[in-house]
mmCIF file with all atom_site columns, C-alpha atoms in Angstrom:
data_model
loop_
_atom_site.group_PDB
_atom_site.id
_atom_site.type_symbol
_atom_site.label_atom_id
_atom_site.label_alt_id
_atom_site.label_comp_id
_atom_site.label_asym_id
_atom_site.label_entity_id
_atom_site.label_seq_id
_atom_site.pdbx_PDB_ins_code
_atom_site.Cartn_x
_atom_site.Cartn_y
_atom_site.Cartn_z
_atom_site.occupancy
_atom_site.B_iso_or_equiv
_atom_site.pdbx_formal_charge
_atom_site.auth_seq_id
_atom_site.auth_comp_id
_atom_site.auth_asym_id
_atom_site.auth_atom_id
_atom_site.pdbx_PDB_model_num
ATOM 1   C CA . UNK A 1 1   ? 0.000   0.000   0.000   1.00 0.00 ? 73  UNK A CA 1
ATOM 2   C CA . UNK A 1 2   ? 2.884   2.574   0.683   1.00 0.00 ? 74  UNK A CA 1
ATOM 3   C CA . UNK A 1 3   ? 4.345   1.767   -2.822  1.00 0.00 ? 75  UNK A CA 1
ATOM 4   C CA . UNK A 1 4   ? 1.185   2.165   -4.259  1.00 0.00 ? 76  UNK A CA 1
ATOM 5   C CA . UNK A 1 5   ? 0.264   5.781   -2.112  1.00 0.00 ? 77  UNK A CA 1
ATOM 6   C CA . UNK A 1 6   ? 4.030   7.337   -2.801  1.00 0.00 ? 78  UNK A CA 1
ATOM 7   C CA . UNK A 1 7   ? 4.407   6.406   -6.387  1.00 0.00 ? 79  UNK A CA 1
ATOM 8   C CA . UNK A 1 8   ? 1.188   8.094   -6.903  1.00 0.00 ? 80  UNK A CA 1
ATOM 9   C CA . UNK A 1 9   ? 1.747   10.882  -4.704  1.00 0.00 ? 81  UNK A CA 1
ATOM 10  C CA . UNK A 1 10  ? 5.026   11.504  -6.530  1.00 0.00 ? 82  UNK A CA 1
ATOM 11  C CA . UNK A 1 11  ? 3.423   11.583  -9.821  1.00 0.00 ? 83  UNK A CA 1
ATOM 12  C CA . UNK A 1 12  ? 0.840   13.976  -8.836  1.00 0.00 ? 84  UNK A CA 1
ATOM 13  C CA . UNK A 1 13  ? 2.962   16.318  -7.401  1.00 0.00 ? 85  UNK A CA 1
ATOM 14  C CA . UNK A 1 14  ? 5.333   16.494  -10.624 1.00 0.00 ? 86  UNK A CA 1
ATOM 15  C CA . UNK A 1 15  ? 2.128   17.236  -12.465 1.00 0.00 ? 87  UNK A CA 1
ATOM 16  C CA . UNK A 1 16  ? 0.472   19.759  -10.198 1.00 0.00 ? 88  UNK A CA 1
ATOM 17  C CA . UNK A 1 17  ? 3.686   21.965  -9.609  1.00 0.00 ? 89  UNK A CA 1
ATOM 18  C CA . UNK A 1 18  ? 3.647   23.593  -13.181 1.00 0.00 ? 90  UNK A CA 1
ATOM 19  C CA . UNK A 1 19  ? 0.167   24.229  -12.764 1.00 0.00 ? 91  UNK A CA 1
ATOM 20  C CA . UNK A 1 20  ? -1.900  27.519  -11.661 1.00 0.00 ? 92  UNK A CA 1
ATOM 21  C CA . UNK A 1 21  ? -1.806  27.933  -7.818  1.00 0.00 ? 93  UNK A CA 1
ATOM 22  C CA . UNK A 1 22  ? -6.000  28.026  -8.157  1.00 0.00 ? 94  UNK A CA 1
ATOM 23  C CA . UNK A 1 23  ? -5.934  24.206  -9.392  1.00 0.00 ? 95  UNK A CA 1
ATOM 24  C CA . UNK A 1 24  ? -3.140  23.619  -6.820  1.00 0.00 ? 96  UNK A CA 1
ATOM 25  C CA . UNK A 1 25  ? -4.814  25.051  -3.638  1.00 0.00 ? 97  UNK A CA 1
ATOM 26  C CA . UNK A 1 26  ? -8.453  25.325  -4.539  1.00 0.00 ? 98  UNK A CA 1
ATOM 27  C CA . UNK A 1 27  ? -9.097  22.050  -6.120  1.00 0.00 ? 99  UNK A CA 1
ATOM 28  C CA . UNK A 1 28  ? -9.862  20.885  -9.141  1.00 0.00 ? 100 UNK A CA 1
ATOM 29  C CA . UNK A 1 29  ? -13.331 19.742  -8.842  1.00 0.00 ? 101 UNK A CA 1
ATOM 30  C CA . UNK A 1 30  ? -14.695 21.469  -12.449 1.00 0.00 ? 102 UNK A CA 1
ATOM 31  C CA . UNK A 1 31  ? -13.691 19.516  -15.289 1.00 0.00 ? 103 UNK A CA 1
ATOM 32  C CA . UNK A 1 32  ? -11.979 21.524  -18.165 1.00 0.00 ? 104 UNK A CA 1
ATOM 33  C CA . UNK A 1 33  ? -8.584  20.021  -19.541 1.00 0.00 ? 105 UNK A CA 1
ATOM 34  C CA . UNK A 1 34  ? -8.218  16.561  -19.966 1.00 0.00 ? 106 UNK A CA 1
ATOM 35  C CA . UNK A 1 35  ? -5.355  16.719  -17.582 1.00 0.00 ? 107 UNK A CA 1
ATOM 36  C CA . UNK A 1 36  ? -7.769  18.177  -14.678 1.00 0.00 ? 108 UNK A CA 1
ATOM 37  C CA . UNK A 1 37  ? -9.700  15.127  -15.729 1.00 0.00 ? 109 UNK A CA 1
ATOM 38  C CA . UNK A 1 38  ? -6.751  12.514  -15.371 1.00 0.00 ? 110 UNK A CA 1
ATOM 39  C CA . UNK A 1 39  ? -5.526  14.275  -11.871 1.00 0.00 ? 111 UNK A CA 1
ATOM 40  C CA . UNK A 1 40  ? -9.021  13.350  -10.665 1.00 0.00 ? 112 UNK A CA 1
ATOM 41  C CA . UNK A 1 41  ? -9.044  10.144  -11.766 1.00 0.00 ? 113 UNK A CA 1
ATOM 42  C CA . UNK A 1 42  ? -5.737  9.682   -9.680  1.00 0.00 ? 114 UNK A CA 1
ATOM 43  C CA . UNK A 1 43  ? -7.008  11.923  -6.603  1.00 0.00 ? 115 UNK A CA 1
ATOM 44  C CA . UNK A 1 44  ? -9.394  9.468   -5.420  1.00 0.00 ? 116 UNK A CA 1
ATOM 45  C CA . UNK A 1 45  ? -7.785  5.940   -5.604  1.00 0.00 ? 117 UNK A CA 1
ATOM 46  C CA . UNK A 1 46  ? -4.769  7.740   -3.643  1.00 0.00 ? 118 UNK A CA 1
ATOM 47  C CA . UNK A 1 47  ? -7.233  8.741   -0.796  1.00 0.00 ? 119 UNK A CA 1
ATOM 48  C CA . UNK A 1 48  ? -8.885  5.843   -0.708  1.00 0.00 ? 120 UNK A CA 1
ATOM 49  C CA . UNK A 1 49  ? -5.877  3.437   -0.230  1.00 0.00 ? 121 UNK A CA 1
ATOM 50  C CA . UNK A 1 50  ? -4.504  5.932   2.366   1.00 0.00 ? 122 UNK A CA 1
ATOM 51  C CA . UNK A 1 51  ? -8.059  6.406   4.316   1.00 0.00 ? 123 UNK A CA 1
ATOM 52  C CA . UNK A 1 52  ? -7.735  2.500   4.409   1.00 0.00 ? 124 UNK A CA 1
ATOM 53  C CA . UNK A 1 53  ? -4.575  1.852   5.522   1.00 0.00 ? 125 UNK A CA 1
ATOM 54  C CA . UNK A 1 54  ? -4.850  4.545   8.702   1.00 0.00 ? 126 UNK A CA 1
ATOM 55  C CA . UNK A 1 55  ? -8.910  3.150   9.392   1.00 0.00 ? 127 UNK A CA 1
ATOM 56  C CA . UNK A 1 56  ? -7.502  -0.334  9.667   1.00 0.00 ? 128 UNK A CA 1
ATOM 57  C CA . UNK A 1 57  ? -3.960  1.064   11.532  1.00 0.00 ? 129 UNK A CA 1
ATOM 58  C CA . UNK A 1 58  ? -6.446  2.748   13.721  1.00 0.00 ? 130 UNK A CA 1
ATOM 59  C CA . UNK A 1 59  ? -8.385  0.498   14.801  1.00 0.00 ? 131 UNK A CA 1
ATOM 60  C CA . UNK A 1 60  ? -5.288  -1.345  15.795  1.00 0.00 ? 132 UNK A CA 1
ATOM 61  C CA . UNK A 1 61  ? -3.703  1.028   18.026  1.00 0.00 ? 133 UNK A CA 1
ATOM 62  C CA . UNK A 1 62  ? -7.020  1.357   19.630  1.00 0.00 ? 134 UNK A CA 1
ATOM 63  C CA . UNK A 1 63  ? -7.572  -2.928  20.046  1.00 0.00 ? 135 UNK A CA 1
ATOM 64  C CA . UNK A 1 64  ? -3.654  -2.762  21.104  1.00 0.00 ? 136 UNK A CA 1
ATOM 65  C CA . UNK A 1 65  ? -3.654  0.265   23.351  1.00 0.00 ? 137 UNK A CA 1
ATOM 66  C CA . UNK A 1 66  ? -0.376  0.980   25.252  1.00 0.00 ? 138 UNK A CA 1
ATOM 67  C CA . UNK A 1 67  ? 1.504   -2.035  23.538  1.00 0.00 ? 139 UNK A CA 1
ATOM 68  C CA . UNK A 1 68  ? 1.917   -0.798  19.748  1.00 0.00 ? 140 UNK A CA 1
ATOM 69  C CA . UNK A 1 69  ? 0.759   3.023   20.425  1.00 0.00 ? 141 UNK A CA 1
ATOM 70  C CA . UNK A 1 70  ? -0.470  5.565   22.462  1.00 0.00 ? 142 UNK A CA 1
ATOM 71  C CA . UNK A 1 71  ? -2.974  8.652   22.517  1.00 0.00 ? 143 UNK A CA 1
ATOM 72  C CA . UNK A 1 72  ? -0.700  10.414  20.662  1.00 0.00 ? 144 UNK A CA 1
ATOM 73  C CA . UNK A 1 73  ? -0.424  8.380   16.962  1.00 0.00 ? 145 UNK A CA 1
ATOM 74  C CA . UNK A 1 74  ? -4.245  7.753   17.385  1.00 0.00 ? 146 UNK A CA 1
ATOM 75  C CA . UNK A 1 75  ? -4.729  11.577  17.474  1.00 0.00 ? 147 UNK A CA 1
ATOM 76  C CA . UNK A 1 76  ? -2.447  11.616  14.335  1.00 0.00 ? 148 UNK A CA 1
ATOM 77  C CA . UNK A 1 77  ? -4.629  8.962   12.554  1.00 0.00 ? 149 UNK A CA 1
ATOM 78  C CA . UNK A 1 78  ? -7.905  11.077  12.920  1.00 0.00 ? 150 UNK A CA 1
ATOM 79  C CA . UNK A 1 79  ? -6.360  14.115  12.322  1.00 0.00 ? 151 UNK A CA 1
ATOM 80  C CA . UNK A 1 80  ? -5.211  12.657  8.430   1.00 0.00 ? 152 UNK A CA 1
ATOM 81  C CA . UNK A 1 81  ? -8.055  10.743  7.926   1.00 0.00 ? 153 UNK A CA 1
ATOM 82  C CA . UNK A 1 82  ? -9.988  14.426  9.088   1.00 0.00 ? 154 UNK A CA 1
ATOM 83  C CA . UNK A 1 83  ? -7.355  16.042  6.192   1.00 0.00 ? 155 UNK A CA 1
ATOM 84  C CA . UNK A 1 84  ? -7.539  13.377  3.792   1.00 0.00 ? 156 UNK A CA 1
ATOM 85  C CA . UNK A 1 85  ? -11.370 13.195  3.991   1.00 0.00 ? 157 UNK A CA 1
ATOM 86  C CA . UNK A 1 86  ? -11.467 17.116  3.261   1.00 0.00 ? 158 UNK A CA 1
ATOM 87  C CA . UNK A 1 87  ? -9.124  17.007  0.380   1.00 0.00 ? 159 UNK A CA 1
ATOM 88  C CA . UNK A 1 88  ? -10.976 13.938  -1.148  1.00 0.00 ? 160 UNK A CA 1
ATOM 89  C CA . UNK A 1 89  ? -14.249 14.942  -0.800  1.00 0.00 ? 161 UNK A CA 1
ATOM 90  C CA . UNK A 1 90  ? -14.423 18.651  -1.271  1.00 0.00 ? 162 UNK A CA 1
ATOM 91  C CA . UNK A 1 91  ? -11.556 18.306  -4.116  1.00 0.00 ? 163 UNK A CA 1
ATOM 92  C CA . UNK A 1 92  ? -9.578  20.695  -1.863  1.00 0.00 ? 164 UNK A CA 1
ATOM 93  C CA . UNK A 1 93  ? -5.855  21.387  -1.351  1.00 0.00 ? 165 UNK A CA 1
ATOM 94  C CA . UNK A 1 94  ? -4.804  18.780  -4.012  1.00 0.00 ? 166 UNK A CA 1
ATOM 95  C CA . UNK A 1 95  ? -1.305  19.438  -4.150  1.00 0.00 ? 167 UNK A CA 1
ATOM 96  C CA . UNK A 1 96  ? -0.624  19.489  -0.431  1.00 0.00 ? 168 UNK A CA 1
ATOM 97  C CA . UNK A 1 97  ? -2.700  16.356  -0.125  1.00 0.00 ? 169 UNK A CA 1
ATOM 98  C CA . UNK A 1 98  ? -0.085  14.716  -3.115  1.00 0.00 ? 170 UNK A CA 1
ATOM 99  C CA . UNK A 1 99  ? 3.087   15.999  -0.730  1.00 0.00 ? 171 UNK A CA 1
ATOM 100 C CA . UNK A 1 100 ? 1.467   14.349  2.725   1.00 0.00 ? 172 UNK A CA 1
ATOM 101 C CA . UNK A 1 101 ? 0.843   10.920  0.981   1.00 0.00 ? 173 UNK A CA 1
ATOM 102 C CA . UNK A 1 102 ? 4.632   11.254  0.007   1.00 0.00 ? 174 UNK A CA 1
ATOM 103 C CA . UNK A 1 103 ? 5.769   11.327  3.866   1.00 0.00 ? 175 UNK A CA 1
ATOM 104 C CA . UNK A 1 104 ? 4.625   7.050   3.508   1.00 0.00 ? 176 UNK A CA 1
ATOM 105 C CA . UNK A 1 105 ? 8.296   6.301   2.424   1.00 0.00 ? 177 UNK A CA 1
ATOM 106 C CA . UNK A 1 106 ? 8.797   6.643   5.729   1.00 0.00 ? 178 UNK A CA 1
ATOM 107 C CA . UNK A 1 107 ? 5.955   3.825   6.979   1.00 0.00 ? 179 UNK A CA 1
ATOM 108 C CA . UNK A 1 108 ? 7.932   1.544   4.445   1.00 0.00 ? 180 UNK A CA 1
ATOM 109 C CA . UNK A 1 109 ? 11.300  1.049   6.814   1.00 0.00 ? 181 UNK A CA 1
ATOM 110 C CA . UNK A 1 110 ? 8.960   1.507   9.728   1.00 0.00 ? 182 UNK A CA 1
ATOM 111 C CA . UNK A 1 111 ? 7.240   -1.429  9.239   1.00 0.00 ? 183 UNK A CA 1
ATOM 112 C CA . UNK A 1 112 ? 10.855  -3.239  8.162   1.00 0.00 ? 184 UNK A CA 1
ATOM 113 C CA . UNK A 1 113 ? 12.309  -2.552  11.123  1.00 0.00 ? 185 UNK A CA 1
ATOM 114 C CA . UNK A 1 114 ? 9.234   -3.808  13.574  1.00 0.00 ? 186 UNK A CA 1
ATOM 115 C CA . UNK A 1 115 ? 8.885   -7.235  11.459  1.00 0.00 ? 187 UNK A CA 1
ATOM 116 C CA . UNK A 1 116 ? 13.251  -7.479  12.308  1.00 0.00 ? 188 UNK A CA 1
ATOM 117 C CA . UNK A 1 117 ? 12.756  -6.725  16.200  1.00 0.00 ? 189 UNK A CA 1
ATOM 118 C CA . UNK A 1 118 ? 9.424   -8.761  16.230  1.00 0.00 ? 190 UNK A CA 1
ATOM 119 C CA . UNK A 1 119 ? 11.956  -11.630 14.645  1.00 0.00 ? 191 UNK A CA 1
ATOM 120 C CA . UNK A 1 120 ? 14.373  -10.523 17.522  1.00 0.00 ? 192 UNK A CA 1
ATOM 121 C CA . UNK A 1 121 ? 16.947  -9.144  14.084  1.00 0.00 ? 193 UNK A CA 1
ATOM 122 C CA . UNK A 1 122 ? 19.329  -6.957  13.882  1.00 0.00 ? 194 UNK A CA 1
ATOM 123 C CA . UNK A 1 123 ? 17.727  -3.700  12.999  1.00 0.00 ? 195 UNK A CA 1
ATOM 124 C CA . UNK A 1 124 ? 20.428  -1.606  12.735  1.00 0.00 ? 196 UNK A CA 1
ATOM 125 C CA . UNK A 1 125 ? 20.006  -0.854  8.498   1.00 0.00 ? 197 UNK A CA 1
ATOM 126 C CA . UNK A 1 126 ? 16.344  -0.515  8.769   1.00 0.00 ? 198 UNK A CA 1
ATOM 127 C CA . UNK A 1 127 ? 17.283  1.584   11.451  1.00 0.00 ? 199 UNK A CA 1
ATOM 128 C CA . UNK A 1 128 ? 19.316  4.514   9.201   1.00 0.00 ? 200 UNK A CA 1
ATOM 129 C CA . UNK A 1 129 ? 16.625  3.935   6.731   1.00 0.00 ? 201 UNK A CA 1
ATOM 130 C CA . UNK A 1 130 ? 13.881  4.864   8.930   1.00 0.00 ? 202 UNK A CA 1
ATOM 131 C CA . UNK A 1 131 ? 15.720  7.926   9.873   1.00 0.00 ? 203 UNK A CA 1
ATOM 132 C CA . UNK A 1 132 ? 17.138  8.735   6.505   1.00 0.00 ? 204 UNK A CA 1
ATOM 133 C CA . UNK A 1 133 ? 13.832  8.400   4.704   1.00 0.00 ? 205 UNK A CA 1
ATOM 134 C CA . UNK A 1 134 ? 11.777  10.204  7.528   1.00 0.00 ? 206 UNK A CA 1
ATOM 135 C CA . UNK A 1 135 ? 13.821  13.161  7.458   1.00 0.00 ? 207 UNK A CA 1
ATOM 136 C CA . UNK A 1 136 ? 13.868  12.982  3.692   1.00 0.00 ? 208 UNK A CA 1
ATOM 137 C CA . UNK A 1 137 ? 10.166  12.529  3.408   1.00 0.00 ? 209 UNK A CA 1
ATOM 138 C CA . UNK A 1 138 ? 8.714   14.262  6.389   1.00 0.00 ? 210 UNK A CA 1
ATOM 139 C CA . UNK A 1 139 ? 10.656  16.976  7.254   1.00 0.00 ? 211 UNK A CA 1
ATOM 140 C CA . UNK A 1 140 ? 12.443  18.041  4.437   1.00 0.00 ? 212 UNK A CA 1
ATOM 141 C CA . UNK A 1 141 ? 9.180   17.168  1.817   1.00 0.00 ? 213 UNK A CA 1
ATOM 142 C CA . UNK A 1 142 ? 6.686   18.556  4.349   1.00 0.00 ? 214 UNK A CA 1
ATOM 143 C CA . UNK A 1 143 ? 9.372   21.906  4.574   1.00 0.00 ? 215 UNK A CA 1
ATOM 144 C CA . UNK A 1 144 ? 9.106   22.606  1.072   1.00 0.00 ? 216 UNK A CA 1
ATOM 145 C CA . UNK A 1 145 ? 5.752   21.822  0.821   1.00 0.00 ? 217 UNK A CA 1
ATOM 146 C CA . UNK A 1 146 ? 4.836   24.017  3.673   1.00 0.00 ? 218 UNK A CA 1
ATOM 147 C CA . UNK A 1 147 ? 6.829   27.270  2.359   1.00 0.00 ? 219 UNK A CA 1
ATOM 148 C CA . UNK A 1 148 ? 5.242   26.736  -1.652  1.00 0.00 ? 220 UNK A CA 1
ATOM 149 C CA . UNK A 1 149 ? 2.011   26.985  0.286   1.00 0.00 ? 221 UNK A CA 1
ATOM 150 C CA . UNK A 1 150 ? 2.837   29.749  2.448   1.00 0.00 ? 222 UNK A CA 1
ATOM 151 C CA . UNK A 1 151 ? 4.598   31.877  -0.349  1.00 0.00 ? 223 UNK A CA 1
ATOM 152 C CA . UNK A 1 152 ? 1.535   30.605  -2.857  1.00 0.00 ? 224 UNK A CA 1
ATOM 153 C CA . UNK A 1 153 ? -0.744  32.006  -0.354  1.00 0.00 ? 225 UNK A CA 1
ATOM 154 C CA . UNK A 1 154 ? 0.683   34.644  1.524   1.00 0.00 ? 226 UNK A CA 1
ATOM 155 C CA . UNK A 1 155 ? 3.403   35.881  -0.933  1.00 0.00 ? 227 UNK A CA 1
ATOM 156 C CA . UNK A 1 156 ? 4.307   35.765  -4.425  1.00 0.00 ? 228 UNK A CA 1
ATOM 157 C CA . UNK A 1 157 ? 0.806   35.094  -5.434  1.00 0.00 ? 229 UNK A CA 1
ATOM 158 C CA . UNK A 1 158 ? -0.947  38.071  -3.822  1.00 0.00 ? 230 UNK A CA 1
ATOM 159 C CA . UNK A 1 159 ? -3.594  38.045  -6.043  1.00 0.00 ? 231 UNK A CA 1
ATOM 160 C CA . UNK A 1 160 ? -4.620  34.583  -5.580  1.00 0.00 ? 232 UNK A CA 1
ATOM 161 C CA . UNK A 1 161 ? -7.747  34.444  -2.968  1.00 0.00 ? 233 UNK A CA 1
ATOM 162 C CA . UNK A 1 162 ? -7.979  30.731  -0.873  1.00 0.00 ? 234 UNK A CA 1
ATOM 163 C CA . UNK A 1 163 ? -12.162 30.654  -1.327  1.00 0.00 ? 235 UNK A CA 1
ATOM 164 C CA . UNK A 1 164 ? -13.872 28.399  0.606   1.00 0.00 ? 236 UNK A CA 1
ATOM 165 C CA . UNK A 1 165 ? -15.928 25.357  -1.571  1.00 0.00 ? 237 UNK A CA 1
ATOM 166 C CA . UNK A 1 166 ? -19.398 26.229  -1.621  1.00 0.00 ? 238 UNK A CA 1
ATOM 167 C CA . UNK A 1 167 ? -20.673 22.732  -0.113  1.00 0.00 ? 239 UNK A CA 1
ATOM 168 C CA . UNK A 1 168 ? -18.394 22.861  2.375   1.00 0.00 ? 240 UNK A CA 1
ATOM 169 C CA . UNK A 1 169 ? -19.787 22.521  5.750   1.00 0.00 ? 241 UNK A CA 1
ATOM 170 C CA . UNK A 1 170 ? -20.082 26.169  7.569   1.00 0.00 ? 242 UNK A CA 1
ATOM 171 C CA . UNK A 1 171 ? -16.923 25.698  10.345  1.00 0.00 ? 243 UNK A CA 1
ATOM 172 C CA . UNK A 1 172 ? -15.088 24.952  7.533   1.00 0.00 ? 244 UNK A CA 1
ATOM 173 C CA . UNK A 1 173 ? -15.268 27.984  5.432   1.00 0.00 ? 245 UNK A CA 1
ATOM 174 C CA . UNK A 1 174 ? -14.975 29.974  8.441   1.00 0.00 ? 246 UNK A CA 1
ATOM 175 C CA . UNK A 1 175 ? -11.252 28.391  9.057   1.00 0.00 ? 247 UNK A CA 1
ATOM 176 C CA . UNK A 1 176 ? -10.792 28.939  5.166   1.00 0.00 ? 248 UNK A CA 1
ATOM 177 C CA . UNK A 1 177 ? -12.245 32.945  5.715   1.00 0.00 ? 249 UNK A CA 1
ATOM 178 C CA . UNK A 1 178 ? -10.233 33.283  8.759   1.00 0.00 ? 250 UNK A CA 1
ATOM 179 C CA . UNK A 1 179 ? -7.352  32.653  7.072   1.00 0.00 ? 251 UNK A CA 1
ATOM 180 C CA . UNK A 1 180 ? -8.029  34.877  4.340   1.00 0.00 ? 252 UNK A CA 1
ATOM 181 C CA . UNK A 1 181 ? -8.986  37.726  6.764   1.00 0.00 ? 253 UNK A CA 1
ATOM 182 C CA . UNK A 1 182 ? -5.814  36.966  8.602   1.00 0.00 ? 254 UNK A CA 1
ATOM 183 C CA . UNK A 1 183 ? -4.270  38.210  5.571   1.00 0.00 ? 255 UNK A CA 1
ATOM 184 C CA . UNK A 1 184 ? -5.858  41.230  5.071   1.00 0.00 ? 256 UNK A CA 1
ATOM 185 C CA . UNK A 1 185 ? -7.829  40.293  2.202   1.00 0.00 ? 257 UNK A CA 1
ATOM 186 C CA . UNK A 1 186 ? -11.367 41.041  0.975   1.00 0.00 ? 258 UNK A CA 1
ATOM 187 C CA . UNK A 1 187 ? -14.107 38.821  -0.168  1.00 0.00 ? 259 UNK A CA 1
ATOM 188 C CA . UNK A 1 188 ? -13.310 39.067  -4.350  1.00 0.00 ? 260 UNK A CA 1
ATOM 189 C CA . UNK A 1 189 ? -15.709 40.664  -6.046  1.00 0.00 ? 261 UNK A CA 1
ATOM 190 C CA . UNK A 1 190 ? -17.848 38.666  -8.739  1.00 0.00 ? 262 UNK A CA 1
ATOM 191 C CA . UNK A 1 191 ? -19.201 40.186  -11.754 1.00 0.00 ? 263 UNK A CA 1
#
């Protein structure tokens, strides 16, 4: 499942970063192109593999409480299964959602090095892996991703407006309106 979820995360990205920042951050839920078309068709099998994977990892760390996890990775479960459901559902924050399903390369030696000390291994390899691939993937991926999104946002796009999805459920658009307002920006005008 990680394969599956970074491969296609990769490819998504590499196609959404020479796109406009509207398609990028505000979804691509109209059809149009027949690449907004194709980057649909490859939003939703990502999300749904993903969902999967963290329901079913989920519902383990809650059967196994204390022994394989704590509070803490089941309140990181909901909260990307929360994300994941927004950005799947509500077409929303595409390109972020491609970067987050990235940070799996890490899950990969994860789950290596539990299988080696569950067969009592050495885990020393898996080990630097882990490591190597979470700082790769998490910090360093999520970094980038985070400051194209801030400077998308925030900076060298000031003309770009973050609008709320009309069917979005009303606490949401008030966290997308906040953030707008935080900004100093006005409702666009329509014609």
């Amino acid at each position: 499942m990680s394969v599956f979820v970074i491969v296609r995360g990769v490819l998504l990205c590499c196609v959404m970063l020479g796109m406009d920042p509207s398609y990028q951050y505000h979804g691509i839920n109209s059809s149009g192109s027949e690449l907004i078309e194709r980057i649909n068709m490859q939003i939703g099998p990502t999300g749904e593999a993903f969902t999967g994977y963290l329901l079913f990892d989920l519902i383990r760390l809650i059967f196994y409480f204390g022994e394989y996890g704590k509070l803490d990775m089941i309140i990181h479960h909901i909260g990307f299964i929360v994300c994941f459901s927004i950005s799947q559902y509500y077409w929303y924050l595409p390109l972020p959602f491609s970067w987050l399903v990235q940070g799996e390369l890490s899950t990969l030696f994860l789950n290596v090095r539990w299988v080696q000390k569950e067969l009592k291994r050495n885990t020393t390899i898996s080990d630097l892996l882990f490591v190597a691939s979470f700082f790769v993937s998490r910090v360093l991926l999520y970094g980038i991703g985070t400051c194209h999104m801030w400077f998308v946002i925030y900076g060298s796009h000031p003309s770009y407006v973050l609008e709320p999805h009309p069917t979005m459920p009303q606490w949401l658009q008030h966290l997308v309106v906040i953030g707008r307002k935080s900004r100093g920006e006005k409702k666009p005008k329509t014609a």
